[in-house]
Coordinates of C-alpha atoms and ligand atoms in Angstrom, one line a residue:
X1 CA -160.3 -79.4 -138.2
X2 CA -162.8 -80.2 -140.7
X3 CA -164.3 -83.9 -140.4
X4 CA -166.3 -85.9 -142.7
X5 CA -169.2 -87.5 -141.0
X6 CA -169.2 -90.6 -143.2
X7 CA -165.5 -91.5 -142.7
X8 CA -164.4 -94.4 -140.5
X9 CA -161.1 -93.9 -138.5
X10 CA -159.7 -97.1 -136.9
X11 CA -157.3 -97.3 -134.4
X12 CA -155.2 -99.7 -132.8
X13 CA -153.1 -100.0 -129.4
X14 CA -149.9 -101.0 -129.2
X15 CA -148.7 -104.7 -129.4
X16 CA -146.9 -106.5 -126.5
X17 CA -143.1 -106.6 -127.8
X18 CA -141.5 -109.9 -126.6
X19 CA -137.8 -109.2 -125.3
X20 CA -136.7 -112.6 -124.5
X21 CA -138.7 -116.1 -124.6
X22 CA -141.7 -115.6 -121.8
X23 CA -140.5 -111.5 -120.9
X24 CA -141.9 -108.8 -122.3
X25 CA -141.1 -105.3 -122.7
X26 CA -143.0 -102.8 -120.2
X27 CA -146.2 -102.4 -122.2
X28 CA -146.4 -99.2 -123.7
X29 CA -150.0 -97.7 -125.3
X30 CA -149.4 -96.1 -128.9
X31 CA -149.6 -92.4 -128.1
X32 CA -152.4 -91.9 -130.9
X33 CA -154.3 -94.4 -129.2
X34 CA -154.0 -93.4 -125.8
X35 CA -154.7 -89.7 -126.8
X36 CA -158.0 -91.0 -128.2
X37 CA -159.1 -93.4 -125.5
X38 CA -156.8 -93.1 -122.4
X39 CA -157.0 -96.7 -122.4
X40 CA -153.8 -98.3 -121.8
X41 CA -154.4 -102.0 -122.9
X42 CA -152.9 -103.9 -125.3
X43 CA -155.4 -106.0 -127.8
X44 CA -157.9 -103.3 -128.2
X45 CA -159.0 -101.3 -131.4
X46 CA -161.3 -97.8 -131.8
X47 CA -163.4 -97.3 -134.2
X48 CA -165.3 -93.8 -134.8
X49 CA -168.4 -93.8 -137.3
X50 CA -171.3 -92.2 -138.0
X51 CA -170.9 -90.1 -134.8
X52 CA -170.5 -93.3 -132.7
X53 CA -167.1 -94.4 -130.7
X54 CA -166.8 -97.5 -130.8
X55 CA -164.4 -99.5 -128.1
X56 CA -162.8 -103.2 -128.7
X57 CA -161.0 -104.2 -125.9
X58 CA -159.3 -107.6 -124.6
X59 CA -162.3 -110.1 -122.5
X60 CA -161.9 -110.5 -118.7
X61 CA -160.2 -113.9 -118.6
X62 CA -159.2 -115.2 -115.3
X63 CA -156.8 -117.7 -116.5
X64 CA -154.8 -114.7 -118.4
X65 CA -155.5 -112.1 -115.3
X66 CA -153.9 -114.4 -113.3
X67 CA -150.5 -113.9 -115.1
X68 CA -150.9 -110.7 -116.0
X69 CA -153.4 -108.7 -113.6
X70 CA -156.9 -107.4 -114.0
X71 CA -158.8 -106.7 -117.7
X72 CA -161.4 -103.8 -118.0
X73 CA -163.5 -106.1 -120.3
X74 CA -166.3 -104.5 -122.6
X75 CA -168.8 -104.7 -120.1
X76 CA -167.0 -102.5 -118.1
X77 CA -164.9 -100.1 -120.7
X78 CA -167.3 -98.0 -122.6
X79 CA -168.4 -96.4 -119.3
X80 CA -164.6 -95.9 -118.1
X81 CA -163.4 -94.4 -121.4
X82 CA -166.8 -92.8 -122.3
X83 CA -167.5 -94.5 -125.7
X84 CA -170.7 -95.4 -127.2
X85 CA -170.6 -99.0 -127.5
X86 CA -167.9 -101.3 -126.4
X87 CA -167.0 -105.0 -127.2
X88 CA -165.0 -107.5 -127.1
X89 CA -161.7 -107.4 -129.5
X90 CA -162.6 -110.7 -130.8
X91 CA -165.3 -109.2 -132.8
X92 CA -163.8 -106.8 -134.2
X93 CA -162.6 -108.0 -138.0
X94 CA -166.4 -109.8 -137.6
X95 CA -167.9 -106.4 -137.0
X96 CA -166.1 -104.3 -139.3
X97 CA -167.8 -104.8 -141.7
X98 CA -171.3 -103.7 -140.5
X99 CA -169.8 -100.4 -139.2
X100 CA -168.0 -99.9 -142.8
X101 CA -171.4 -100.0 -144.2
X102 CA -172.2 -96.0 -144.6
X103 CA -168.9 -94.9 -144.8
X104 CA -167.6 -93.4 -147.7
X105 CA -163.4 -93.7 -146.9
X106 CA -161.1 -95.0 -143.6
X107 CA -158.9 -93.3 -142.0
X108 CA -156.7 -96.3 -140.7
X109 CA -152.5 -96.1 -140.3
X110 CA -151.5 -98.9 -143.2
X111 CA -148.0 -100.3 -142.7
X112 CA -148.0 -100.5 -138.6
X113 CA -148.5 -104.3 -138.8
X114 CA -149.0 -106.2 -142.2
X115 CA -150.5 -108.9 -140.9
X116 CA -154.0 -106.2 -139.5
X117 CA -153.5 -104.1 -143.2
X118 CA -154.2 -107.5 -145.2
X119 CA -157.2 -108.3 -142.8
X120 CA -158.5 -104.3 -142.8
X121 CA -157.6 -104.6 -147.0
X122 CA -159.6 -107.7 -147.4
X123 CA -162.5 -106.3 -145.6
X124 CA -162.6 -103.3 -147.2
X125 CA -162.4 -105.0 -150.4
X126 CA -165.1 -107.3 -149.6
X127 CA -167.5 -104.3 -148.7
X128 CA -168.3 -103.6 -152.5
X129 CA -171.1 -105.5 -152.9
X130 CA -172.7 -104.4 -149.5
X131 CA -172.1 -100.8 -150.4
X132 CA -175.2 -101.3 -153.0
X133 CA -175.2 -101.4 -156.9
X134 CA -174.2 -97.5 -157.2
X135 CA -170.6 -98.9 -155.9
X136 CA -167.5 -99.0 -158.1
X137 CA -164.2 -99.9 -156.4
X138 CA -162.6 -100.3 -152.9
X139 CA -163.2 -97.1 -150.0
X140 CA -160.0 -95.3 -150.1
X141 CA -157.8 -95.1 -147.4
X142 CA -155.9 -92.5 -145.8
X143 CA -153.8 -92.1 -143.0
X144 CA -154.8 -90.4 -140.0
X145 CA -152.1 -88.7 -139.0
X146 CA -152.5 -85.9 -140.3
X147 CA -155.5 -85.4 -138.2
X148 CA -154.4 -86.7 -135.4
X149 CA -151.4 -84.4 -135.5
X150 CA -153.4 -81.6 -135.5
X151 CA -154.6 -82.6 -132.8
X152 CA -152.1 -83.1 -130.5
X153 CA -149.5 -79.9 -131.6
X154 CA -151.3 -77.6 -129.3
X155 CA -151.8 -78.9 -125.7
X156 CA -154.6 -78.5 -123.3
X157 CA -154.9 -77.2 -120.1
X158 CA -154.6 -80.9 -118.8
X159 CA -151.9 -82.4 -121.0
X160 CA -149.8 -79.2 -120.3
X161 CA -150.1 -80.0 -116.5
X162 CA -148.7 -83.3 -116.7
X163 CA -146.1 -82.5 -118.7
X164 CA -145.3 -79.6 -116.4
X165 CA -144.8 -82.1 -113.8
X166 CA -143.0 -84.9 -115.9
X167 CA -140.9 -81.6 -116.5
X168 CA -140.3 -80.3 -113.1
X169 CA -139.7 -83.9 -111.7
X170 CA -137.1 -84.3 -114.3
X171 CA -135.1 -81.0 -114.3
X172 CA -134.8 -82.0 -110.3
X173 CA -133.7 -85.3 -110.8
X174 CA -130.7 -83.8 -113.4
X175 CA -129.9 -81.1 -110.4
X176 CA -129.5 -84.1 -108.1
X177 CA -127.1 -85.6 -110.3
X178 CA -124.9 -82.8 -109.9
X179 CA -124.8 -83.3 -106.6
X180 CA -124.0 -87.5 -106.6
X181 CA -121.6 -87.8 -109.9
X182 CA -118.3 -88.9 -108.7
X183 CA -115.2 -89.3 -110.7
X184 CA -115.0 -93.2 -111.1
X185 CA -118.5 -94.1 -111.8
X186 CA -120.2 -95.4 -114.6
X187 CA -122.6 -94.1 -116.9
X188 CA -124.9 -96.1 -115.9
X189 CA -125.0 -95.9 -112.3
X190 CA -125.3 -92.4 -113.1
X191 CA -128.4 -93.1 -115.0
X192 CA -129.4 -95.0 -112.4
X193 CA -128.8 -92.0 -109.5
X194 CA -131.1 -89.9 -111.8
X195 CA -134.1 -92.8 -112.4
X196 CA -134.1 -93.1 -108.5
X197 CA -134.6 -89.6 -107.9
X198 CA -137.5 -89.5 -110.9
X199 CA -139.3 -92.5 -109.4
X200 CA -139.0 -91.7 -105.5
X201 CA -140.8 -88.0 -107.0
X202 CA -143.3 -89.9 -109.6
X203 CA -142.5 -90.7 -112.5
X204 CA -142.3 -94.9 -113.3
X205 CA -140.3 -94.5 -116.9
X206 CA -138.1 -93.3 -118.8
X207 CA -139.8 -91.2 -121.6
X208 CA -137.0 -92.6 -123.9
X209 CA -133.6 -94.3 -123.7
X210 CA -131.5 -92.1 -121.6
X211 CA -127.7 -90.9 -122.4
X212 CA -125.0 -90.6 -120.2
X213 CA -122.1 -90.0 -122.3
X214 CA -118.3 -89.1 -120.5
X215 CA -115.9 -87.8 -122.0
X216 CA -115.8 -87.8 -126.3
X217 CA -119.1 -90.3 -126.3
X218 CA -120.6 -87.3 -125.8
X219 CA -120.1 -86.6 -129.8
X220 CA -122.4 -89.7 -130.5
X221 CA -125.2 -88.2 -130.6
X222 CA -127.2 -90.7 -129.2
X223 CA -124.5 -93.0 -127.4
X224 CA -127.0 -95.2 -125.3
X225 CA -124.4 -98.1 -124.7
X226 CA -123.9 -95.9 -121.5
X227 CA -121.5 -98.6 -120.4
X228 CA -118.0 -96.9 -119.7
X229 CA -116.6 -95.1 -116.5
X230 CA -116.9 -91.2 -115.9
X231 CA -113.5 -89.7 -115.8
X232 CA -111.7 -87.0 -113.6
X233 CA -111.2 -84.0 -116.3
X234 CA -113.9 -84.8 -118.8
X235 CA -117.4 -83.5 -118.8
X236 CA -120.5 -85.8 -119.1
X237 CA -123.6 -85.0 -121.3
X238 CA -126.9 -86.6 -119.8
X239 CA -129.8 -86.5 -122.6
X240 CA -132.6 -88.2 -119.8
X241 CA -136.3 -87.3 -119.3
X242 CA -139.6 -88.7 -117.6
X243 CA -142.7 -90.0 -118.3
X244 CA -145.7 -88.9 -116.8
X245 CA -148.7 -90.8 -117.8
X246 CA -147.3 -90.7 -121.3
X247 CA -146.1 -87.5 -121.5
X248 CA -142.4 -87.2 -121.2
X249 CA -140.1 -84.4 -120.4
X250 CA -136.3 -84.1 -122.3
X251 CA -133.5 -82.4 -120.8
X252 CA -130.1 -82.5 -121.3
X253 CA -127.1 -81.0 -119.0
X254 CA -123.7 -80.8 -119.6
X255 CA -121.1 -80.9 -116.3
X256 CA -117.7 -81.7 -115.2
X257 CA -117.5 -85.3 -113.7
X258 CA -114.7 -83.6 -111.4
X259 CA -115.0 -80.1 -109.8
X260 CA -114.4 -77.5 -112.5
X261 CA -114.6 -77.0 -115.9
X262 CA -111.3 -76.7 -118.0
X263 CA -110.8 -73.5 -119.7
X264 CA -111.9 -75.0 -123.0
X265 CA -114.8 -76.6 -121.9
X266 CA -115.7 -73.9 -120.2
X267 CA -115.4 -71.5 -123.5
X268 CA -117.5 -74.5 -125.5
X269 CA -120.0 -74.9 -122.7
X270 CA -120.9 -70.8 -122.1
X271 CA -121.3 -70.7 -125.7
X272 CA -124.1 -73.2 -126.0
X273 CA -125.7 -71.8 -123.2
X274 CA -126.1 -68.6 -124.6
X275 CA -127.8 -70.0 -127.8
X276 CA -130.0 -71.5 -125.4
X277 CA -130.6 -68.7 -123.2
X278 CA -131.6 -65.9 -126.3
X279 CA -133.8 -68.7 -128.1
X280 CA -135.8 -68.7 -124.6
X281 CA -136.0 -64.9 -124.3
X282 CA -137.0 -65.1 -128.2
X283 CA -139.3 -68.1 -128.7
X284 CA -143.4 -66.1 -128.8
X285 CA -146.5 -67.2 -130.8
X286 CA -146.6 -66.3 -134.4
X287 CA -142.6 -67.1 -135.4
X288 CA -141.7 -70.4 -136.8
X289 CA -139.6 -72.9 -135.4
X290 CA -137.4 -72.7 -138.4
X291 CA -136.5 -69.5 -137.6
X292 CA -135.5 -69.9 -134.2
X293 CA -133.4 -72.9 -135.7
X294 CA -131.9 -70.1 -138.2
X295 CA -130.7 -67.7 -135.4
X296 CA -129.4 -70.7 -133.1
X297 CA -127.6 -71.7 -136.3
X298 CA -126.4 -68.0 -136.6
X299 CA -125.0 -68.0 -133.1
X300 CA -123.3 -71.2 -133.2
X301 CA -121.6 -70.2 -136.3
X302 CA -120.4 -66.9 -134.7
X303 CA -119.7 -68.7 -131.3
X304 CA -117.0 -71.3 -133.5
X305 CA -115.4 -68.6 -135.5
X306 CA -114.7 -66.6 -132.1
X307 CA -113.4 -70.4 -131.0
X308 CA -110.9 -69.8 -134.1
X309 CA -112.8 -72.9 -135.6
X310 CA -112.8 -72.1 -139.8
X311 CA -116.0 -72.4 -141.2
X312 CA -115.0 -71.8 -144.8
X313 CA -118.2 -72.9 -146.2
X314 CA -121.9 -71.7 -145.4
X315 CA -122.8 -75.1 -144.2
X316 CA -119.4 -75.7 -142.5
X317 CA -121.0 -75.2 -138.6
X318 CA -122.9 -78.7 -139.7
X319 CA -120.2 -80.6 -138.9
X320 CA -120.4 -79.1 -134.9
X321 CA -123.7 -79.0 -134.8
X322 CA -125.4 -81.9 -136.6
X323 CA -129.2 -81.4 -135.7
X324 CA -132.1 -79.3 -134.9
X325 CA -132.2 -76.5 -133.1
X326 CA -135.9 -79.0 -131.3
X327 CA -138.4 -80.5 -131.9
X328 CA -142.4 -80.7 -130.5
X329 CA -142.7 -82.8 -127.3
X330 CA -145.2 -84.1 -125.8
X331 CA -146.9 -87.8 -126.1
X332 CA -143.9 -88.6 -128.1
X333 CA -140.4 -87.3 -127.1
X334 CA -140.5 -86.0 -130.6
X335 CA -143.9 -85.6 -130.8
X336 CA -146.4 -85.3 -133.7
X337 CA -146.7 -82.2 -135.8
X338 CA -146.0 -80.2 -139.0
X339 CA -143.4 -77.7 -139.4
X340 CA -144.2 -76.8 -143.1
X341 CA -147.4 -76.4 -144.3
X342 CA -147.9 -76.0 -148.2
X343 CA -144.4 -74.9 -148.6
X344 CA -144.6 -72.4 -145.5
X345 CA -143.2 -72.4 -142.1
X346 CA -145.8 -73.3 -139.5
X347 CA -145.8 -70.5 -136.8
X348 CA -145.5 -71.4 -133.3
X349 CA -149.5 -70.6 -131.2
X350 CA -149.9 -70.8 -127.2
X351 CA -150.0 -74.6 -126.1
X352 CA -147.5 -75.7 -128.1
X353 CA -144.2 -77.0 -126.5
X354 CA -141.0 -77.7 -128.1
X355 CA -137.5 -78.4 -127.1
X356 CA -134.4 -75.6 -127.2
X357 CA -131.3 -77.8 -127.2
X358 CA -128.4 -76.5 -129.1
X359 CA -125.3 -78.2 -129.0
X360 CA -121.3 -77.8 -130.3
X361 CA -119.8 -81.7 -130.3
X362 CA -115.7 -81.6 -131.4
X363 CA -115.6 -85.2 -133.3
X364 CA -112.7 -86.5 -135.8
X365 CA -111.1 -83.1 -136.4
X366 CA -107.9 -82.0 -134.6
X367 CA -108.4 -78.6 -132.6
X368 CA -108.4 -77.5 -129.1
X369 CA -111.8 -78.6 -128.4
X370 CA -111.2 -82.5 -129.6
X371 CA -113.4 -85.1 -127.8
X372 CA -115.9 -82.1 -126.0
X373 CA -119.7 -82.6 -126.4
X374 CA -121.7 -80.4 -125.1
X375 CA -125.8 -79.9 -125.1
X376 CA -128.3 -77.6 -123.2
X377 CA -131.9 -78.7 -123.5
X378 CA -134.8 -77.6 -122.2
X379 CA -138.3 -77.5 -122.9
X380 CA -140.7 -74.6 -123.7
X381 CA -144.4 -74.0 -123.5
X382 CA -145.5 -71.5 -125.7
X383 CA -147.6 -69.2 -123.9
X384 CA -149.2 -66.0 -125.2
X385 CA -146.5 -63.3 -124.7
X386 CA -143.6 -65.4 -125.4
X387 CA -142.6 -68.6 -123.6
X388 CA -142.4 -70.3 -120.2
X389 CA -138.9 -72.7 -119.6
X390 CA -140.8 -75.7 -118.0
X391 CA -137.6 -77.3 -117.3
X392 CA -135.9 -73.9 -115.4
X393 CA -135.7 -75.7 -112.1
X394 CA -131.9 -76.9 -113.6
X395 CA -129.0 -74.8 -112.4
X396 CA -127.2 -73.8 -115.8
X397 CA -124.8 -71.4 -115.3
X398 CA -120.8 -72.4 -115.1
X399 CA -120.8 -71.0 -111.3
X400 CA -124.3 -72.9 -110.3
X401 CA -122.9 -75.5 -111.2
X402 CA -118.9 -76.0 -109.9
X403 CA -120.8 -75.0 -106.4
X404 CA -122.5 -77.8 -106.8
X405 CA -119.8 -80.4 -107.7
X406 CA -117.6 -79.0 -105.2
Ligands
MN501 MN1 -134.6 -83.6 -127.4

């Protein structure tokens, strides 16, 4: 990556989300922001110019810290995060504009919050004249993302160890499920069973809603209303992963809320798994993601004719399997990154990790397999021979798995 030394990227943490009068939201950093800094504040801002980080963060304030626990302050915050300079964010639209002074565009993420664009705009705008008389025009702006995404599609040695661990916590916590799903319970409590296991081994959150769907929720693709009662005879699909420092696992298992599949689950579920299970042996450096989406597609399509399903158009298998075959994962369950570039499919390199989570849901349309969801997800680090199933700690197989609910 290629960066010019007179542009100016600013950044900006998350905001606090209110979710009802005085409660918020657990705070959660942007993942841009806390890739950059590792500083997991709200009210802060980074700006990086003329070879210099600058940090803005929130002041020590003890009438604030005692509501809402200790501030790093800017005295304190460059050394922590290792910027240049750091200060207070209640200088920063006041010191914008000295640092805009060399700079020749801004990297800065319009649209985020409109309120910060029309401030950022107005400065920018204002900058003409202190740009010198060779100046025609406003800086132009561009979004970072790009950049950024670059960035974060191919892990390092440390971001792949904590997402090996938010991955191994997580695939332990599913195979303790197995173990604790009764016939009776709700889909909640269920979630719940699995959070417990996932926070007594480590991980504090949820790296996104979770789904527990019995029975036919499991064709909402993402049912999160997880609010009904697991039944004797139907299976449940749990889509859950955790969070560790930011980086999240996703895994989803399929199972019988009773003992046993039935025979057409069971013909639905072995299916799936084998898309799963030859995208693993096949997923190396240097092939796209698109065409591992192509030969899942392939095999579902095969796998629903040999169900007698008719598929009687090319895009037919759509309708049983709505999405992708995955997606990257890291910060972001779906994280950041290309999968075209210039019109060409962007080839999978070592440190990249992406989901493998075919599906087959049976929604709306009268056959055998009416009201069955079922979806196999785990997730894959791209290594340099081929790939490495960070999530194989998950009993899969039809057998594994009726032992275990027996
Ligand atoms: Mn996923």
């Amino acid at each position: 990556m290629k960066l010019d030394s007179s542009a100016c990227f600013i950044f900006f943490s998350a905001d606090e989300l209110i979710r009802s009068n005085d409660s918020h939201f657990p705070f959660r950093q942007n993942s841009n922001f806390h890739y950059l800094t590792d500083l997991d504040e709200p009210g802060a801002a980074l700006v990086l110019v003329n070879g210099e980080s600058h940090l803005f963060v929130q002041d020590r304030d003890e009438s604030r810290e005692i509501w809402d626990g200790e501030r790093y302050g800017a005295d304190r915050a460059g050394g922590i995060f290792g910027t240049d300079e750091a200060h207070s964010f209640q200088e920063f639209f006041t010191k914008l504009p000295n640092l805009l002074k060399g700079a020749t565009k801004v990297y800065y993420q319009l649209a985020d919050s409109s309120d910060r664009d029309q401030r950022i705009l107005k400065i920018i705008h204002e900058s003409i004249p202190a740009r010198g008389k060779g100046t025609l025009g406003n800086l132009p702006v561009y979004d970072p993302m790009p950049l950024v995404a670059e960035l974060r599609i191919v892990k390092d040695i440390g971001e792949i160890k904590l997402i090996r661990k938010a991955c191994s916590i997580s695939a332990r916590a599913h195979a303790h499920i197995l173990k604790v799903a009764q016939v009776g319970m709700s889909e909640f409590e269920l979630a719940t069973e699995l959070q417990y296991f996932m926070q007594k081994n480590g991980l504090r959150e949820w790296g996104y809603t979770p789904i527990v769907a019995g029975g036919a929720n499991a064709t909402t693709l993402h049912y999160v209303r997880n609010n009904e009662v697991l039944k004797d005879g139907d299976l449940v699909l749990v889509d859950a992963g955790g969070e560790n420092e930011l980086y999240t696992a996703d895994i989803t298992q399929t199972f019988p809320v009773g003992k046993r599949f039935s025979e057409h689950q069971k013909k639905v579920y072995e299916k799936v798994l084998e898309v799963n299970q030859a995208i693993t042996r096949i997923a190396k450096p240097g092939i796209s993601y698109r065409s591992l989406h192509t030969e899942a597609v392939n095999m579902i399509s095969d796998a629903l004719k040999s169900l007698g399903i008719p598929l009687p158009e090319k895009e037919s298998y759509r309708r049983y399997f709505p999405h992708g075959l995955g997606h990257y994962l890291g910060l972001d369950v779906h994280d950041v990154g290309i999968y075209q570039e210039q019109g060409k499919d962007f080839l999978l390199k070592p440190g990249m990790i992406m989901t493998n989570e075919p599906g087959l849901y049976f929604r709306g349309i009268e056959t055998a397999y009416h009201g069955i969801g079922v979806r196999i997800e785990d997730d894959l680090l791209i290594t340099d021979s081929g790939c490495e199933n960070l999530t194989r700690e998950l009993p899969r197989a039809v057998d594994e798995i009726e032992s275990l609910r027996a």
